Amino acid sequence: MTARCVRSVSGSLQLLLRNRWPKVYGAATCSQKHTYTPPPAQYGGRHTVTLIPGDGIGPELANHVRELFRFCCVPVDFEVVNVDSTMASEDDINNAIMAIRRNGVALKGNLETNHNLPPSYKSRNNLLRTTLDLYANVMHCQSLPGVRTRHRNIDIMIIRENTEGEYSSLEHENVPGVVECLKIITRTKSLRIADYAFRTAREKGRTRVTAVHKANIMKLGDGLFLECCKEVASGYPEITFDSMIVDNTTMQLVSRPQQFDVMVMPNLYGNVVSNVCAGLVGGPGLVPGANYGEDYAVFETGTRNTGKSIANTNTANPTAMLLASCLLLDHLKLHAYANMIRRAILSTVTETRLHTADLGGQGSTSEVVQSIMKAVESTGPRTLSL
Amino acid sequence: MGSPAAEPQHGGENRQKNHLVFGSCSRYLQLWHGDDQRQRNSDVRVVGVVQRNQMRSQFTVPTVEPAAQNQLTLGGAVRRPALSSASFSRGMQTVTLIPGDGIGPEISTAVMKIFEAAKAPIRWEERNVTAIKGPGGRWMIPPDAKESMDRSKIGLKGPLKTPIAAGHPSMNLLLRKTFDLYANVRPCVSIEGYKTPYTDVNLVTIRENTEGEYSGIEHVIVDGVVQSIKLITENASRRIAEYAFEYARNNQRSSVTAVHKANIMRMSDGLFLRKCREVAENYKDVKFTEMYLDTVCLNMVQDPTQFDVLVMPNLYGDILSDLCAGLIGGLGVTPSGNIGANGVAIFESVHGTAPDIAGLDLANPTALLLSAVMMLRHMGLHDYGNKIQTACFDTIRDKKVLTKDLGGNSKCSEFTADICRRVQDLD
């Protein structure tokens, strides 16, 4: 019985099945678990992917992705689900979640959360991540040639726990004027994310994993996280494991970021570190992000910005979203298309003339996309006419 | 008050109603504010604490002395209320000096030497802080140190080592609790002559120092599930916001930015934000903005010049203040000040004790020196502060006598002597 089968049966039966075949994580069992994943389903030779445009610059970037895919004849159809983040009811996001369950894969723009609304209005993005149990957020920050930054030769992979930690949204006010917010760290999820990190490091041939924590202050919580990482590390002897406190990590990142290889951390530190790294390699317009779960995968920009202030001005940088769509194609095992589009994107980014405002240039989004399409056309495979 | 000698009673319906979380909140507040209020009734205990918090130090500000025109101010905080102006007469002012461990004593000596060369009207009172067990089994700092601080109200502290498994909390935490040091101020200004990839950094991080994620309240719910509690209170948030705006006003800063994550932590950071907004109403001359933590991090590493004063709760403050320290060159050159209730202020160097180079005359006294300059500005002695700061920056810019961590290979004493010489030349 696969996890997906278990998920589709009714609640009480689920409980029964889960108790009979409990998921056990640990150094010994983890490396043996994920040996086989079935290929993604194709109907009529084409994949269906859920597309959530989101707010701000989301819709225009989603259109560019569709335009590019149509141009390159990529066998992917998008099922568009619009989520209205201003509505109080959660129907929209539940429809989106259902669509993702149906298709297994999604490409998503960021949904804005108005933080002046009462706590009953939960963050839609967070809801999506926790409901689908997308436990690993992976962001690969690499220095790109042609983008001028203060630091060179950065190549950091950030793996962030995506579902628990500080983002549990459990808050209460027992006494007026005193608010408590709970941060939850569990052994299961920490082992799971640590195992994901080490497995990924092994697959990609990385040699060092650094756990980021604050266990000197939060001795039990982050202490548990660190302990789980150490336990998993013992099962991967070829990979060096070390740990660093989060404030020291940020200091090291701005002075010598080249020392980091793979970093694994709980939710909030992941937020800080991934944004710092994205800033170091050139900004939010360049880095794609991926959220992986047991059965689902959702791709988005790495730093999850809505870009409200530049919406509909044709100045947004489409690189992050387009690279995210390449990650999507890789996930669907359409590697040829993924590599073709990625090569075209990277060759466009090196051209300074076409840099958008966030990179210090004056190019427009449509110019960048046109240039990418031209680059794809020139590499040879059959495409639609420009 | 209940009898202090009695054991805490765990019976009663009141207790049963208090589920785990609330009980821990009360316990935290008890630990924080001392067990002299050992009420059995938890509600009254909490209210008692809230009342105590009302006793904030006055923020009424008399005329502000303008900072030097061509110098970037490295501090200068709230002006003193009129009643303690007696200690700021033209005569010598007493400062409690806590040398610390490791390289602490040598850098403290260096600072004292430089102050002597500058003829600053400071009388140093050296005190040691090692944790001792007071009556009632509570760990506390030695009473003579406490008495000295209470008298002089200003302290300068070197690095203190935190022994692991010593049974007592860290010394820094003890000091923080004893004097209710609620604000940690770190001005981060790029040092000309010490090259980092970031030039033109000029911002101040003001971090709430008493609560937030560092309350230390953690429980194991079931085996394998740990809950850590982040505490945000109205009073602490209002206090830090008021301090931030006062600081901005007194130091001619144009804007204050509140850093938060209220999209996820709606209630806690939402409360913090609301208090900041309320306080901003009373300071219309200072611009107030709010920004998400991740956006601040993203923009900080791309363009730190867009930030001015940042105010935030404990954890974000810890991360961001270290991030900003990294921008200007690390903890070895970053000053820091802790402001407490009742007018107490302790300025410190935030680097470690560096036991490997202790006693070898290799230490870099810049961090402690710049913190001392911050202290001079806080006390209103801007001329001396500017003089010493100029001398220090000139020495670093000259690059002739630099300690090892700044890229040279001179000794600490040579570095100090150079600064002393420049200070005397500036006279």
PDB file of C-alpha atoms in Angstrom, chain A residues 113-119 121 123 150-151 166-167 169 171-172 174-175 177-187 214 217-221 224 246-247 250-251 254 268-269 271-272 275-276 278-280 282-284, chain B residues 19 21-22 25 46 197-198 213-214 218 220 224-234 260-268 271 273 277 290 292-294 297-298 301-302 304 315-316 318-319 322-323 326-327 330-331:
ATOM      1  CA  THR A 113      -1.251  37.450   3.048  1.00  0.00           C
ATOM      2  CA  ASN A 114      -2.642  40.624   4.530  1.00  0.00           C
ATOM      3  CA  HIS A 115      -1.109  40.605   7.991  1.00  0.00           C
ATOM      4  CA  ASN A 116      -3.607  43.100   9.320  1.00  0.00           C
ATOM      5  CA  LEU A 117      -6.392  40.555   9.154  1.00  0.00           C
ATOM      6  CA  PRO A 118      -7.226  38.548  12.285  1.00  0.00           C
ATOM      7  CA  PRO A 119      -5.456  35.250  12.950  1.00  0.00           C
ATOM      8  CA  TYR A 121      -7.245  34.124   8.207  1.00  0.00           C
ATOM      9  CA  SER A 123      -1.587  32.238   5.152  1.00  0.00           C
ATOM     10  CA  ARG A 150      29.847  41.320  -4.376  1.00  0.00           C
ATOM     11  CA  HIS A 151      30.720  37.653  -3.904  1.00  0.00           C
ATOM     12  CA  GLU A 166       7.839  28.453  13.917  1.00  0.00           C
ATOM     13  CA  TYR A 167       5.254  28.280  11.158  1.00  0.00           C
ATOM     14  CA  SER A 169       0.553  29.140  13.551  1.00  0.00           C
ATOM     15  CA  GLU A 171      -0.823  31.237  19.078  1.00  0.00           C
ATOM     16  CA  HIS A 172      -2.965  32.305  21.988  1.00  0.00           C
ATOM     17  CA  ASN A 174      -4.072  33.880  27.846  1.00  0.00           C
ATOM     18  CA  VAL A 175      -3.697  37.189  29.580  1.00  0.00           C
ATOM     19  CA  GLY A 177      -1.223  41.820  26.500  1.00  0.00           C
ATOM     20  CA  VAL A 178       0.745  38.571  26.678  1.00  0.00           C
ATOM     21  CA  VAL A 179       0.844  36.457  23.548  1.00  0.00           C
ATOM     22  CA  GLU A 180       2.425  33.048  23.296  1.00  0.00           C
ATOM     23  CA  CYS A 181       3.434  31.490  20.022  1.00  0.00           C
ATOM     24  CA  LEU A 182       4.386  27.845  19.875  1.00  0.00           C
ATOM     25  CA  LYS A 183       7.276  26.496  17.894  1.00  0.00           C
ATOM     26  CA  ILE A 184       6.977  22.772  17.397  1.00  0.00           C
ATOM     27  CA  ILE A 185       9.895  20.499  16.558  1.00  0.00           C
ATOM     28  CA  THR A 186       9.228  16.806  16.148  1.00  0.00           C
ATOM     29  CA  ARG A 187      11.590  13.914  15.854  1.00  0.00           C
ATOM     30  CA  LYS A 214      20.175  27.845  17.757  1.00  0.00           C
ATOM     31  CA  ILE A 217      19.378  28.946  23.526  1.00  0.00           C
ATOM     32  CA  MET A 218      16.575  26.618  22.439  1.00  0.00           C
ATOM     33  CA  LYS A 219      18.164  23.574  23.953  1.00  0.00           C
ATOM     34  CA  LEU A 220      15.271  21.155  23.664  1.00  0.00           C
ATOM     35  CA  GLY A 221      13.789  22.215  20.341  1.00  0.00           C
ATOM     36  CA  LEU A 224      16.313  17.679  19.048  1.00  0.00           C
ATOM     37  CA  VAL A 246      22.297  30.758  12.924  1.00  0.00           C
ATOM     38  CA  ASP A 247      23.701  34.175  13.839  1.00  0.00           C
ATOM     39  CA  THR A 250      24.549  34.847   8.623  1.00  0.00           C
ATOM     40  CA  MET A 251      27.801  36.544   9.546  1.00  0.00           C
ATOM     41  CA  VAL A 254      28.116  37.841   4.156  1.00  0.00           C
ATOM     42  CA  LEU A 268      12.362  30.123  10.241  1.00  0.00           C
ATOM     43  CA  TYR A 269      16.138  29.972   9.927  1.00  0.00           C
ATOM     44  CA  ASN A 271      13.564  31.677   5.625  1.00  0.00           C
ATOM     45  CA  VAL A 272      16.377  33.967   6.751  1.00  0.00           C
ATOM     46  CA  ASN A 275      16.776  35.104   1.533  1.00  0.00           C
ATOM     47  CA  VAL A 276      20.330  36.063   2.459  1.00  0.00           C
ATOM     48  CA  ALA A 278      19.302  34.763  -2.776  1.00  0.00           C
ATOM     49  CA  GLY A 279      20.439  38.327  -2.146  1.00  0.00           C
ATOM     50  CA  LEU A 280      24.065  37.260  -2.392  1.00  0.00           C
ATOM     51  CA  GLY A 282      21.765  38.546  -7.375  1.00  0.00           C
ATOM     52  CA  GLY A 283      18.299  38.934  -5.943  1.00  0.00           C
ATOM     53  CA  PRO A 284      14.830  37.444  -5.857  1.00  0.00           C
TER      54      PRO A 284
ATOM     55  CA  HIS B  19      -3.032  24.021  31.189  1.00  0.00           C
ATOM     56  CA  VAL B  21       1.203  26.434  28.430  1.00  0.00           C
ATOM     57  CA  PHE B  22      -0.176  29.008  30.795  1.00  0.00           C
ATOM     58  CA  CYS B  25       4.109  31.413  31.094  1.00  0.00           C
ATOM     59  CA  VAL B  46       1.035  37.798  36.277  1.00  0.00           C
ATOM     60  CA  PRO B 197      32.494  43.939   0.252  1.00  0.00           C
ATOM     61  CA  TYR B 198      29.978  46.354   1.763  1.00  0.00           C
ATOM     62  CA  GLU B 213      11.884  33.412  21.262  1.00  0.00           C
ATOM     63  CA  TYR B 214      14.592  33.403  23.884  1.00  0.00           C
ATOM     64  CA  GLU B 218      10.409  24.558  26.340  1.00  0.00           C
ATOM     65  CA  VAL B 220       8.641  17.819  25.723  1.00  0.00           C
ATOM     66  CA  GLY B 224       9.766  13.151  20.092  1.00  0.00           C
ATOM     67  CA  VAL B 225       7.674  16.329  20.106  1.00  0.00           C
ATOM     68  CA  VAL B 226       9.121  19.505  21.581  1.00  0.00           C
ATOM     69  CA  GLN B 227       7.343  22.803  21.933  1.00  0.00           C
ATOM     70  CA  SER B 228       9.214  26.028  22.398  1.00  0.00           C
ATOM     71  CA  ILE B 229       7.316  29.115  23.457  1.00  0.00           C
ATOM     72  CA  LYS B 230       7.815  32.575  22.052  1.00  0.00           C
ATOM     73  CA  LEU B 231       6.469  35.228  24.353  1.00  0.00           C
ATOM     74  CA  ILE B 232       5.502  38.702  23.178  1.00  0.00           C
ATOM     75  CA  THR B 233       4.051  41.143  25.658  1.00  0.00           C
ATOM     76  CA  GLU B 234       2.480  44.518  25.147  1.00  0.00           C
ATOM     77  CA  HIS B 260       8.403  41.231  11.746  1.00  0.00           C
ATOM     78  CA  LYS B 261       6.822  38.108  10.396  1.00  0.00           C
ATOM     79  CA  ALA B 262       3.216  38.911  11.054  1.00  0.00           C
ATOM     80  CA  ASN B 263       1.971  37.092   7.964  1.00  0.00           C
ATOM     81  CA  ILE B 264       2.810  33.829   9.710  1.00  0.00           C
ATOM     82  CA  MET B 265       2.879  34.743  13.400  1.00  0.00           C
ATOM     83  CA  ARG B 266      -0.209  36.897  13.261  1.00  0.00           C
ATOM     84  CA  MET B 267      -0.911  37.372  16.942  1.00  0.00           C
ATOM     85  CA  SER B 268       2.566  37.699  18.388  1.00  0.00           C
ATOM     86  CA  LEU B 271       0.983  42.703  18.737  1.00  0.00           C
ATOM     87  CA  LEU B 273       3.622  45.756  15.154  1.00  0.00           C
ATOM     88  CA  ARG B 277       2.476  51.782  15.173  1.00  0.00           C
ATOM     89  CA  GLU B 290       7.309  47.932   8.490  1.00  0.00           C
ATOM     90  CA  TYR B 292       9.012  41.406   6.600  1.00  0.00           C
ATOM     91  CA  LEU B 293      12.096  39.727   8.008  1.00  0.00           C
ATOM     92  CA  ASP B 294      12.856  37.897   4.766  1.00  0.00           C
ATOM     93  CA  CYS B 297      17.471  40.031   4.789  1.00  0.00           C
ATOM     94  CA  LEU B 298      17.152  40.005   1.025  1.00  0.00           C
ATOM     95  CA  VAL B 301      22.748  41.913   1.467  1.00  0.00           C
ATOM     96  CA  GLN B 302      22.022  43.688  -1.781  1.00  0.00           C
ATOM     97  CA  PRO B 304      22.322  48.037   3.066  1.00  0.00           C
ATOM     98  CA  LEU B 315      15.327  36.311  17.606  1.00  0.00           C
ATOM     99  CA  TYR B 316      15.138  38.450  14.498  1.00  0.00           C
ATOM    100  CA  ASP B 318      19.895  38.395  17.119  1.00  0.00           C
ATOM    101  CA  ILE B 319      20.158  37.227  13.526  1.00  0.00           C
ATOM    102  CA  ASP B 322      24.968  39.638  13.601  1.00  0.00           C
ATOM    103  CA  LEU B 323      24.260  39.921   9.899  1.00  0.00           C
ATOM    104  CA  GLY B 326      29.227  40.736   9.378  1.00  0.00           C
ATOM    105  CA  LEU B 327      28.644  43.482   6.815  1.00  0.00           C
ATOM    106  CA  GLY B 330      32.669  41.031  12.168  1.00  0.00           C
ATOM    107  CA  LEU B 331      32.311  41.062  15.901  1.00  0.00           C
TER     108      LEU B 331
END
